[in-house]
PDB file of C-alpha atoms and ligand atoms in Angstrom:
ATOM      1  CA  UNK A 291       0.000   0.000   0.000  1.00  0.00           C
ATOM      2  CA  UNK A 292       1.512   3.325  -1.212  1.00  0.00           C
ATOM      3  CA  UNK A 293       0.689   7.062   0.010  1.00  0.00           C
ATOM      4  CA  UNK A 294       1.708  10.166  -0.684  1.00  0.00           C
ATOM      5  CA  UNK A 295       1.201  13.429   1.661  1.00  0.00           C
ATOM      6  CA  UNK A 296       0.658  15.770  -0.972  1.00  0.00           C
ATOM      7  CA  UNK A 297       1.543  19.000   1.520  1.00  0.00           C
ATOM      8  CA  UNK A 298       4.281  18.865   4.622  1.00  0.00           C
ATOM      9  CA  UNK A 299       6.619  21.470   6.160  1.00  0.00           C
ATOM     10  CA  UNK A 300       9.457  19.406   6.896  1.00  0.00           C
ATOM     11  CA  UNK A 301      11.787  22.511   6.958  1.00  0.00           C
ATOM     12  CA  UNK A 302       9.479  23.352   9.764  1.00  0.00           C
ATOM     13  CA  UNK A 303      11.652  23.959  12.981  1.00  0.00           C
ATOM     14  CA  UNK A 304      10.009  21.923  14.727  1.00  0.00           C
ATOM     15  CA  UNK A 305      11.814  18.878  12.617  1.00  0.00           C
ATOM     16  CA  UNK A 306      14.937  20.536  13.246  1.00  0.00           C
ATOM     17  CA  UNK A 307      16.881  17.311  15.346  1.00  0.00           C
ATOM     18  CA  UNK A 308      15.288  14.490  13.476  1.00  0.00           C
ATOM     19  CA  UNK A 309      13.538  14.994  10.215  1.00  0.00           C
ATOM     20  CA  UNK A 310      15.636  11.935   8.707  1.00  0.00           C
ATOM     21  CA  UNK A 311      13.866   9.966  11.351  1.00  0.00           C
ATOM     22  CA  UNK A 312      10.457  11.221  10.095  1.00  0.00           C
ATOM     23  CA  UNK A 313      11.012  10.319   6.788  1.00  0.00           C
ATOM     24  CA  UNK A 314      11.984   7.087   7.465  1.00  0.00           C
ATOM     25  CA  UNK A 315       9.244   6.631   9.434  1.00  0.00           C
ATOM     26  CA  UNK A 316       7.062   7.791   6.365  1.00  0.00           C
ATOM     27  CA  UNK A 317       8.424   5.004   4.815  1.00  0.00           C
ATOM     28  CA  UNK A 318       8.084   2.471   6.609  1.00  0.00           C
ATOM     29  CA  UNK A 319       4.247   3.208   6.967  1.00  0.00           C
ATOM     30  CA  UNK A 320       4.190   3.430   2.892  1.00  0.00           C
ATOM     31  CA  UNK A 321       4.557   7.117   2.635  1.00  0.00           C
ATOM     32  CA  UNK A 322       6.850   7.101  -0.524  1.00  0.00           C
ATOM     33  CA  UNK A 323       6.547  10.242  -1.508  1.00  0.00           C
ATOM     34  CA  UNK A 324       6.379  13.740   0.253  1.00  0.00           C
ATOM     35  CA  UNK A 325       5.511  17.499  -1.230  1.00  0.00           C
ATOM     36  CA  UNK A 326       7.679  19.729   0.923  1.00  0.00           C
ATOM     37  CA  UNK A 327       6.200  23.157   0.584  1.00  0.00           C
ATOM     38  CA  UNK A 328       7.798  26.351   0.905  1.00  0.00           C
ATOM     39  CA  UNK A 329       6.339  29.406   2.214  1.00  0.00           C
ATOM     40  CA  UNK A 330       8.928  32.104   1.934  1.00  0.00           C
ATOM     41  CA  UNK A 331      11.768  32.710  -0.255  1.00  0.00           C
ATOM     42  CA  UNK A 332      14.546  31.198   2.105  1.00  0.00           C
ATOM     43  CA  UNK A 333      12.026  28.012   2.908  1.00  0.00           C
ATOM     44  CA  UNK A 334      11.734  27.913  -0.509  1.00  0.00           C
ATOM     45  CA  UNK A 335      15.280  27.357  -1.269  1.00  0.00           C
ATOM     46  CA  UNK A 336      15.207  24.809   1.444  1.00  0.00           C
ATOM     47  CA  UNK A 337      12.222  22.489   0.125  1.00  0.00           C
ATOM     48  CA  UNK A 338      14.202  22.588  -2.916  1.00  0.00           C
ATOM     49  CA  UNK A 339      17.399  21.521  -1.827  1.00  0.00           C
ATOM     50  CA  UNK A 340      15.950  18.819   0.902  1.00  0.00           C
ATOM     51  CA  UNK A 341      14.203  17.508  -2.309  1.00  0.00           C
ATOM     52  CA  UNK A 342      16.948  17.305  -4.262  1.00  0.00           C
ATOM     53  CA  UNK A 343      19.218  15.005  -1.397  1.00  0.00           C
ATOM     54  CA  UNK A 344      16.169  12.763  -0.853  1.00  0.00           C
ATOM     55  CA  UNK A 345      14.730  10.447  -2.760  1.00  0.00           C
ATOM     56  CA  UNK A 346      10.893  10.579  -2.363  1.00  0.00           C
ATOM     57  CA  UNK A 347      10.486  13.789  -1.427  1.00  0.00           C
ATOM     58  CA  UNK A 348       9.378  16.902  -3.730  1.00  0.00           C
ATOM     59  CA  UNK A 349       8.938  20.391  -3.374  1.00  0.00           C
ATOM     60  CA  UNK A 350       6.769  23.294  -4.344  1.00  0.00           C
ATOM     61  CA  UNK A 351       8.485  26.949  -4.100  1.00  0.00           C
ATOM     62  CA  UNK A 352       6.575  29.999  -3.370  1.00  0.00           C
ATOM     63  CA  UNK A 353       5.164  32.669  -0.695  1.00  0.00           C
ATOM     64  CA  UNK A 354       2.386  31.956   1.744  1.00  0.00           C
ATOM     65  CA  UNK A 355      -0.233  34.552   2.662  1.00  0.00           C
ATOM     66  CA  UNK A 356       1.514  35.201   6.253  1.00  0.00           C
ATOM     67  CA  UNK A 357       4.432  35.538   4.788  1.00  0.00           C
ATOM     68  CA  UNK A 358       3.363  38.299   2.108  1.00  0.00           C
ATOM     69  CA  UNK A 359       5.843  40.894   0.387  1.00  0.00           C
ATOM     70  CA  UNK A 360       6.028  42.939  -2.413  1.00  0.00           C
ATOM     71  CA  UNK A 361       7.572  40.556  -4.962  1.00  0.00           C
ATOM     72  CA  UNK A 362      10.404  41.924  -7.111  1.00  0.00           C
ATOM     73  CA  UNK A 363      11.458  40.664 -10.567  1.00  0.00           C
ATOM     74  CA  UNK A 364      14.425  39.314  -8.760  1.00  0.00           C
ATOM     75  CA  UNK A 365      12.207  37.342  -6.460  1.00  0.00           C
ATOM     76  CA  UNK A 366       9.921  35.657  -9.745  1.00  0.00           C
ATOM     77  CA  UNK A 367      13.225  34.861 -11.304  1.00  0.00           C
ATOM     78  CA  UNK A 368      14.537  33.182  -8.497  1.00  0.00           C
ATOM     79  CA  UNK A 369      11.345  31.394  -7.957  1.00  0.00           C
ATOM     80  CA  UNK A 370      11.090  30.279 -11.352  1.00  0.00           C
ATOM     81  CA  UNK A 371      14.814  29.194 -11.241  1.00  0.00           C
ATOM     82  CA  UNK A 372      13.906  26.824  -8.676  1.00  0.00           C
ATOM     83  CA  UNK A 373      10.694  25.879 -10.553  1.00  0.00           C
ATOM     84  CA  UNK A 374      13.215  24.730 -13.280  1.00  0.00           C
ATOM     85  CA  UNK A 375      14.416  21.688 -11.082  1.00  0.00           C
ATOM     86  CA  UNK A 376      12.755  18.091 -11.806  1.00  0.00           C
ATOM     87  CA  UNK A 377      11.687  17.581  -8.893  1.00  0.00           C
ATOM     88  CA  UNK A 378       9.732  20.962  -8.005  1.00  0.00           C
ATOM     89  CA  UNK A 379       6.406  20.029  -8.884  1.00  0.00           C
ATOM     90  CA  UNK A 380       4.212  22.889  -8.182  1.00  0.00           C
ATOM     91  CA  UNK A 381       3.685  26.689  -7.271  1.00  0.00           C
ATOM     92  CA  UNK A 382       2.783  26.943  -3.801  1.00  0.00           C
ATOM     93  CA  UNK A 383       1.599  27.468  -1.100  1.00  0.00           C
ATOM     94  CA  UNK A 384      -0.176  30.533  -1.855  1.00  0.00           C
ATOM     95  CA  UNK A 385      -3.356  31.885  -1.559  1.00  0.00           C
ATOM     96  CA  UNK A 386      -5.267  34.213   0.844  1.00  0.00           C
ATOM     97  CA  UNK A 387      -5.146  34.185   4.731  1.00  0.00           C
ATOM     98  CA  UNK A 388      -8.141  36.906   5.927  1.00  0.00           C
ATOM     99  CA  UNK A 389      -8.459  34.546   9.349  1.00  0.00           C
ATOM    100  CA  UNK A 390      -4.943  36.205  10.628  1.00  0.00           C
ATOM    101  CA  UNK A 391      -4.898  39.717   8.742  1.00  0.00           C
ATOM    102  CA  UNK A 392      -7.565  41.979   9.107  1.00  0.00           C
ATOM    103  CA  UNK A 393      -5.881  44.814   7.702  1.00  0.00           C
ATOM    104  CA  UNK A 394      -7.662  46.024   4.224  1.00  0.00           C
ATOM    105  CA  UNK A 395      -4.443  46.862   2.852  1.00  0.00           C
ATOM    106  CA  UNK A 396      -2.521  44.286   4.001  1.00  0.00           C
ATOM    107  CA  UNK A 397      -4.992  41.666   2.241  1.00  0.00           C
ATOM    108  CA  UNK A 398      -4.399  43.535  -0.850  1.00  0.00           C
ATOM    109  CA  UNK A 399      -1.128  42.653  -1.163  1.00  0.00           C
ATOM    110  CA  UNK A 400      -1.664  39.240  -0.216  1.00  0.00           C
ATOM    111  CA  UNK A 401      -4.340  39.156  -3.039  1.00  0.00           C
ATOM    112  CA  UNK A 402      -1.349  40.982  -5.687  1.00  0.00           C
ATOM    113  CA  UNK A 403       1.340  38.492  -4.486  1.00  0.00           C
ATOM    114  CA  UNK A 404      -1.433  35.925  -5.346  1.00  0.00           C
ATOM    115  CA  UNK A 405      -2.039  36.650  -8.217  1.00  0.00           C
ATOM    116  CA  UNK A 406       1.888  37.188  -9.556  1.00  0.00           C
ATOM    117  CA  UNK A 407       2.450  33.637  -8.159  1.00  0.00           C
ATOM    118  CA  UNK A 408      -0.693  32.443 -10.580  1.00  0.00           C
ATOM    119  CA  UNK A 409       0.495  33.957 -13.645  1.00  0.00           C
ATOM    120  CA  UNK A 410       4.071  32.400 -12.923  1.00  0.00           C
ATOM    121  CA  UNK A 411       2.372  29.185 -12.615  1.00  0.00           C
ATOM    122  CA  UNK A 412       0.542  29.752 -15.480  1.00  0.00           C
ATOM    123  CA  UNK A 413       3.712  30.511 -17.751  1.00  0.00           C
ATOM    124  CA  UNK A 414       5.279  27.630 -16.175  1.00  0.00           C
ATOM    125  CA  UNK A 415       2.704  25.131 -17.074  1.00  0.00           C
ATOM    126  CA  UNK A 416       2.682  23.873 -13.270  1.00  0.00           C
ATOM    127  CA  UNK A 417      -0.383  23.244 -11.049  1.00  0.00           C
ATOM    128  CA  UNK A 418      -0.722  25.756  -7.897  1.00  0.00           C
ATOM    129  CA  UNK A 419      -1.010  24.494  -3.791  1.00  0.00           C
ATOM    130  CA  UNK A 420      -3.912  26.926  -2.324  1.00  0.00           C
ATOM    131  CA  UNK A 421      -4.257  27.495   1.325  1.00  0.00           C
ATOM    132  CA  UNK A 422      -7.278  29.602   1.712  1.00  0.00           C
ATOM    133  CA  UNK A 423      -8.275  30.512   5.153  1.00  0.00           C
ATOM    134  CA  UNK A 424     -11.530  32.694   5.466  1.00  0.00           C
ATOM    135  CA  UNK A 425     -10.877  34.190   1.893  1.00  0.00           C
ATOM    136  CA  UNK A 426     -13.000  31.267   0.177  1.00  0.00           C
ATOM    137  CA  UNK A 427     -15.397  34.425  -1.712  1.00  0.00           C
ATOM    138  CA  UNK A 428     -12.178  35.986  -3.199  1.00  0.00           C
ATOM    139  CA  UNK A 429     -10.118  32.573  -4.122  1.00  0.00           C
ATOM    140  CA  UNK A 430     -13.126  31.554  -5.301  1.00  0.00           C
ATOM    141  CA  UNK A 431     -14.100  34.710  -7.239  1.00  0.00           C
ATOM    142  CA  UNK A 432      -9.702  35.052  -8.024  1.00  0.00           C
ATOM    143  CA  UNK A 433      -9.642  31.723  -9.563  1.00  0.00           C
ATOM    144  CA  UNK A 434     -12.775  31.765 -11.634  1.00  0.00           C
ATOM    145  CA  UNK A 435     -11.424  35.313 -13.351  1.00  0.00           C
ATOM    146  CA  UNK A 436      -7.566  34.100 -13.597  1.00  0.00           C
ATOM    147  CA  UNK A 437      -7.535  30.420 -13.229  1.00  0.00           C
ATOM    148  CA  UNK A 438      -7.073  29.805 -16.692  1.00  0.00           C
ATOM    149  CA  UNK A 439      -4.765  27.230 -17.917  1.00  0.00           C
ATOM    150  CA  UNK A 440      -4.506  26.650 -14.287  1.00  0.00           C
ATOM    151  CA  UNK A 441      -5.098  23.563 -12.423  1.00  0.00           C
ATOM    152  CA  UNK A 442      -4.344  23.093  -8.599  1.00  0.00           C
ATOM    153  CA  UNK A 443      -5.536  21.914  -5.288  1.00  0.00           C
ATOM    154  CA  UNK A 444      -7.400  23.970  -2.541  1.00  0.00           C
ATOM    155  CA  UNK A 445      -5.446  22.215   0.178  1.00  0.00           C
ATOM    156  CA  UNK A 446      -7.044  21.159   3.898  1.00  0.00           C
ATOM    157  CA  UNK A 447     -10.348  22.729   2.616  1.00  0.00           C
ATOM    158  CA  UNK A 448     -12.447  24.397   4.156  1.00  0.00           C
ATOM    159  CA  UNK A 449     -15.135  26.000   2.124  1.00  0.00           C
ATOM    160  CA  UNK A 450     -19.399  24.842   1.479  1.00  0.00           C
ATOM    161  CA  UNK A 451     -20.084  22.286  -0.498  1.00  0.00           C
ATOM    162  CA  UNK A 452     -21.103  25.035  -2.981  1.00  0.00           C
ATOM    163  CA  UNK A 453     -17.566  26.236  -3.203  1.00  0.00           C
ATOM    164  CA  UNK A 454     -16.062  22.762  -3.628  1.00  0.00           C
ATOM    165  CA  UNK A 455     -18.553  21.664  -6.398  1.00  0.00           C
ATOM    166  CA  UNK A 456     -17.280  25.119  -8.513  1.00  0.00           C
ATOM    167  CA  UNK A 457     -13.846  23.511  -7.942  1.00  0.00           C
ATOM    168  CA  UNK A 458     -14.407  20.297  -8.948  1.00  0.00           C
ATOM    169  CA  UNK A 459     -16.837  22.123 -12.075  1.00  0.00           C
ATOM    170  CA  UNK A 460     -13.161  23.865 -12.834  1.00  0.00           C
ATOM    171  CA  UNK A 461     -11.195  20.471 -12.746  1.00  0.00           C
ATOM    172  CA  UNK A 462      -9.447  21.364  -9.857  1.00  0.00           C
ATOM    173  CA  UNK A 463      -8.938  19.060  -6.198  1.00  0.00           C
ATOM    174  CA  UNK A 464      -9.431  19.157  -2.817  1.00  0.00           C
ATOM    175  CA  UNK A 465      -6.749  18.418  -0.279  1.00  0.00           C
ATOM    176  CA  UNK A 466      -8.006  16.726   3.147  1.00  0.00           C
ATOM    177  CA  UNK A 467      -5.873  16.520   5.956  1.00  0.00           C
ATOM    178  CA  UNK A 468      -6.725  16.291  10.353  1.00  0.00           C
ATOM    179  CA  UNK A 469      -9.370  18.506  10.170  1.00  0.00           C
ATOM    180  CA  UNK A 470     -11.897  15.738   8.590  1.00  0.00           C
ATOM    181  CA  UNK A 471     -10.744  13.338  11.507  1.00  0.00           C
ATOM    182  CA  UNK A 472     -12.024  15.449  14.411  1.00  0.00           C
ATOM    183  CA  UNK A 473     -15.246  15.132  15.908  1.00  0.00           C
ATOM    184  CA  UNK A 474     -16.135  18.604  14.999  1.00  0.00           C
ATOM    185  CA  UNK A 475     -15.275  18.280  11.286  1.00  0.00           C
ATOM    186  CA  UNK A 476     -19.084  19.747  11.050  1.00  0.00           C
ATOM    187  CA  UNK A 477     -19.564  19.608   6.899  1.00  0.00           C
ATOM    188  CA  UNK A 478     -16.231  18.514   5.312  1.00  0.00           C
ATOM    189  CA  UNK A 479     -16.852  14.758   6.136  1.00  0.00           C
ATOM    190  CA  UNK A 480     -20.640  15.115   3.596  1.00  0.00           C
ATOM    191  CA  UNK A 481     -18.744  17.243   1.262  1.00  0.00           C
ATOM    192  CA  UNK A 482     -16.042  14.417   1.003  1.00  0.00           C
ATOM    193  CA  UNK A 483     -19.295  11.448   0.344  1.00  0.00           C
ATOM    194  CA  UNK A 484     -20.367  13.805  -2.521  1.00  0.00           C
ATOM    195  CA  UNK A 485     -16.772  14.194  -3.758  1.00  0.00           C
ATOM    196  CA  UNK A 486     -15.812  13.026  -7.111  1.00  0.00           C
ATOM    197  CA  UNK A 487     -13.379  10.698  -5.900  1.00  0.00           C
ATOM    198  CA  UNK A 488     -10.811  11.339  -8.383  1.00  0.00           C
ATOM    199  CA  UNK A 489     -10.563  14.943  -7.147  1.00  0.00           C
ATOM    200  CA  UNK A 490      -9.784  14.226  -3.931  1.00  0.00           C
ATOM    201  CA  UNK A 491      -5.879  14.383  -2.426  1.00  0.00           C
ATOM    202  CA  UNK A 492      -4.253  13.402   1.075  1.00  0.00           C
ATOM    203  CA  UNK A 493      -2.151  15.476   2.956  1.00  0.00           C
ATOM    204  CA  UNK A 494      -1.086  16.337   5.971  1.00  0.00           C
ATOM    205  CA  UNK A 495       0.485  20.007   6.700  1.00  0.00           C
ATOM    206  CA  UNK A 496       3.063  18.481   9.145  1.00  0.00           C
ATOM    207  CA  UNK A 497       3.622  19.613  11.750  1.00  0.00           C
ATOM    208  CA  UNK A 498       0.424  20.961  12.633  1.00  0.00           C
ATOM    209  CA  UNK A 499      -3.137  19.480  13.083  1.00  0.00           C
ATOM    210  CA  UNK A 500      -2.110  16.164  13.542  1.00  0.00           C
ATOM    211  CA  UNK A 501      -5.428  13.742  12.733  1.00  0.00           C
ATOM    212  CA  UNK A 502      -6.675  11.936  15.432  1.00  0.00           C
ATOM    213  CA  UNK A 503      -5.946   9.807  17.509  1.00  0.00           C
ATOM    214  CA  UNK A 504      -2.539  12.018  17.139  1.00  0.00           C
ATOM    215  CA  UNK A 505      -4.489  15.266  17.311  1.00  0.00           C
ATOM    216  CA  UNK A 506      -2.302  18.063  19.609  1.00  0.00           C
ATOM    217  CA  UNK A 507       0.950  16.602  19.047  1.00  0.00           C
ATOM    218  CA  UNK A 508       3.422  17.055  16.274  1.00  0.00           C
ATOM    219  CA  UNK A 509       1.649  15.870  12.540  1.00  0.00           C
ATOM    220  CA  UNK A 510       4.669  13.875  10.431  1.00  0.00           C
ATOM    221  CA  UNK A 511       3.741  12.292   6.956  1.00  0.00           C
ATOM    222  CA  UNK A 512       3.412   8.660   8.725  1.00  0.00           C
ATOM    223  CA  UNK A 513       0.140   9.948   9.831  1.00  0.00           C
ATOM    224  CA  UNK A 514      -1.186  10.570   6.125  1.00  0.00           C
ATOM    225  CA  UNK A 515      -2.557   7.280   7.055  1.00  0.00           C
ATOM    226  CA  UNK A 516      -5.020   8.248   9.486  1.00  0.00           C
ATOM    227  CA  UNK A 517      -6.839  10.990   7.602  1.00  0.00           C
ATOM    228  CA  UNK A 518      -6.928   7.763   4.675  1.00  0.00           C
ATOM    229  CA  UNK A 519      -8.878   5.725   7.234  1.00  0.00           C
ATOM    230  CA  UNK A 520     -11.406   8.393   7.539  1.00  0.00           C
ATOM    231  CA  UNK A 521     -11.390   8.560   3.907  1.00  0.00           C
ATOM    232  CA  UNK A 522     -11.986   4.812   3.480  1.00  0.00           C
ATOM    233  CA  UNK A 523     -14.489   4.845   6.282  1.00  0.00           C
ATOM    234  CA  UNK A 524     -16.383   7.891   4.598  1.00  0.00           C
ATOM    235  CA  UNK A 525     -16.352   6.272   0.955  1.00  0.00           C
ATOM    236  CA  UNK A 526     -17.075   2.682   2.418  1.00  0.00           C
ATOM    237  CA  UNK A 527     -14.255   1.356   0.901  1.00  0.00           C
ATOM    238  CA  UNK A 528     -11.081  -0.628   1.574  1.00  0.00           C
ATOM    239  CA  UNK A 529      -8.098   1.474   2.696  1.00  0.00           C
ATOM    240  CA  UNK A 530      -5.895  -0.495  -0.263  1.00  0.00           C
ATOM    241  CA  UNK A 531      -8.028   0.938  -2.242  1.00  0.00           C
ATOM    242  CA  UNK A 532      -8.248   4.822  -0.429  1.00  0.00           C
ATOM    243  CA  UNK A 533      -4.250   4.618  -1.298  1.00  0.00           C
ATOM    244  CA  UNK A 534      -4.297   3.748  -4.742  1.00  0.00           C
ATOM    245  CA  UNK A 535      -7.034   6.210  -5.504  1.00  0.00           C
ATOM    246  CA  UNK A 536      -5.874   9.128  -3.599  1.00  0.00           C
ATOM    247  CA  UNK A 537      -2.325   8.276  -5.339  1.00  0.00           C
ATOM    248  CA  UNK A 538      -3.222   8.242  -8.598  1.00  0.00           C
ATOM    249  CA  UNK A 539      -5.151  11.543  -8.248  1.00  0.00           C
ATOM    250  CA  UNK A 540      -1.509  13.100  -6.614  1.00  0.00           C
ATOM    251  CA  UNK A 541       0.102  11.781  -9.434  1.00  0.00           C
ATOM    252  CA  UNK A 542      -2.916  13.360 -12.044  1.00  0.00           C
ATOM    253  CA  UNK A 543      -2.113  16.592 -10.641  1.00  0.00           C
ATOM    254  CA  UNK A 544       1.621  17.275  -9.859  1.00  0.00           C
ATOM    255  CA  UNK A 545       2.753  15.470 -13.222  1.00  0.00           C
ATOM    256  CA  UNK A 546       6.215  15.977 -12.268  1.00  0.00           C
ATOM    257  CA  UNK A 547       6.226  13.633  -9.408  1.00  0.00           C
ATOM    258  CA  UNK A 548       7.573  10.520 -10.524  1.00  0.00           C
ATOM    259  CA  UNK A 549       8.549   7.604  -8.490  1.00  0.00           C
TER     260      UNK A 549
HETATM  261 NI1   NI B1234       0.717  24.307   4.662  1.00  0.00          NI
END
C-alpha cells in the first residue's frame, strides 16, 4: 500500500533534530513520496534543496499569505529558477489568509502576491497548492477570473459544499488533511461522500493538526494514514483501495512527481 502526503513542512523547525527519522518513518508506513512546501523565499530554497538530497520527497516553491511581500522581478526569477528543477512540482503554497490579517491593505497585497504567483504558474505550465483561510469568496471569485490554464488543489479545505462543487466544475482538487478526523469536522466529512473521488488528495500540513488519535501533538507524513482511514471509512471502501485512488489523483495533478 503506497501514500503520498501531498503538503508537509518538513523545513518546519520543529523537525529541526530528526527529520531523517520522520522520513523514514514515512516510509516504513508506505509514505513514498512527500511534497515539501515552501512558504517564503529562504524556505523555498530549502524544500528545494531537501528535495533534491532525498529520494521521495518533492517540493513546491513559493510565498504563503503570512508571509506576504512585495515581490520583485528578482524574487519571480529566483522562484522560477527553482521551478526549473525536476523535482519541483508545483507553485505553492499561496493563496489568501483573511483569518490572521484583518488589515484592508494588508490583504491587498496578499491578493497581488497571489495573483503574480498564478500567472508564474501559469507561464510555467505547473499546477498551484492553495491554502485559503476565510478568503474562500475571493479565491473563489480570483480563480474563476484568472484560473485559466490553471489547475491546482485547494489544500485542507475548508469552504461549502457550494464552493467545492465550482472547484471540482473547474477540474481542480481538494486536499483533506486532520481537520476531517475530528469530531467537529461539522460539513467537510458530507462534502467528502459527494466528492468526485478522483478529485480528492491526502495530505497532511506536518507539523500541525495532527489527525486523530494524534491530534495536539506534532503531525509527520506517517500519519497521512489516518486521515486515509477516515477517507476509506467515509467512501465505504477498503483502505488499499483509499491509497491507490488518492495516489493516482496526486500523481494526475503534480505530473512531475515521478517515483
Ligand atoms: Ni501548509
Amino acid at each position: 500500500m503506497e501514500f503520498v502526503d501531498t503538503h508537509a513542512h518538513l523545513n518546519d523547525g520543529k523537525f529541526a533534530d530528526d527529520v531523517e527519522e520522520v522520513i523514514a518513518r514515512a516510509r516504513e508506513h508506505g509514505v513514498n513520496r512527500i511534497i515539501n512546501m515552501g512558504d517564503t523565499m529562504e524556505s523555498s530554497a530549502l524544500v528545494a534543496e531537501m528535495a533534491d538530497s532525498h529520494e521521495g520527497l518533492f517540493a513546491a516553491v513559493g510565498i504563503h499569505p503570512e508571509e506576504a511581500h512585495e515581490l520583485s522581478e528578482k524574487d519571480i526569477d529566483q522562484l522560477a529558477a527553482w521551478a526549473k528543477h525536476p523535482k519541483v512540482v508545483a507553485i505553492g503554497e499561496i493563496g489568501l489568509d483573511y483569518y490572521w490579517e484583518k488589515d484592508a491593505e494588508k490583504r491587498q497585497l496578499q491578493q497581488r502576491v497571489f495573483l503574480r504567483q498564478l500567472d508564474l504558474a501559469r507561464q510555467l505550465h505547473l499546477p498551484v497548492c492553495i491554502h485559503d483561510r476565510d478568503a474562500h469568496g475571493d479565491v473563489l471569485e480570483i480563480l474563476k477570473r484568472e484560473g485559466k490554464g490553471l489547475r491546482g488543489v485547494l489544500h485542507c479545505f475548508s469552504g461549502s459544499w457550494e464552493m467545492a462543487r465550482e472547484i471540482f466544475r473547474m477540474g481542480w482538487f481538494i486536499g483533506v488533511d486532520g481537520p476531517l478526523t475530528f469530531k467537529n469536522a461539522a460539513k467537510l466529512p458530507e462534502i467528502l461522500r459527494q466528492a468526485p473521488k478522483d478529485m480528492v488528495l491526502v495530505e497532511t500540513d506536518s507539523p500541525y493538526m495532527a489527525p486523530t488519535p494524534m491530534r495536539g501533538k506534532r503531525n509527520e507524513p506517517a500519519y497521512v494514514r489516518y486521515v486515509a482511514e477516515k477517507v476509506a471509512e467515509i467512501w465505504e471502501m477498503g483502505l488499499e483501495e483509499v491509497a491507490a485512488r488518492t495516489t493516482r489523483n496526486a500523481e494526475a495533478l503534480y505530473e512531475k512527481m515521478t517515483l
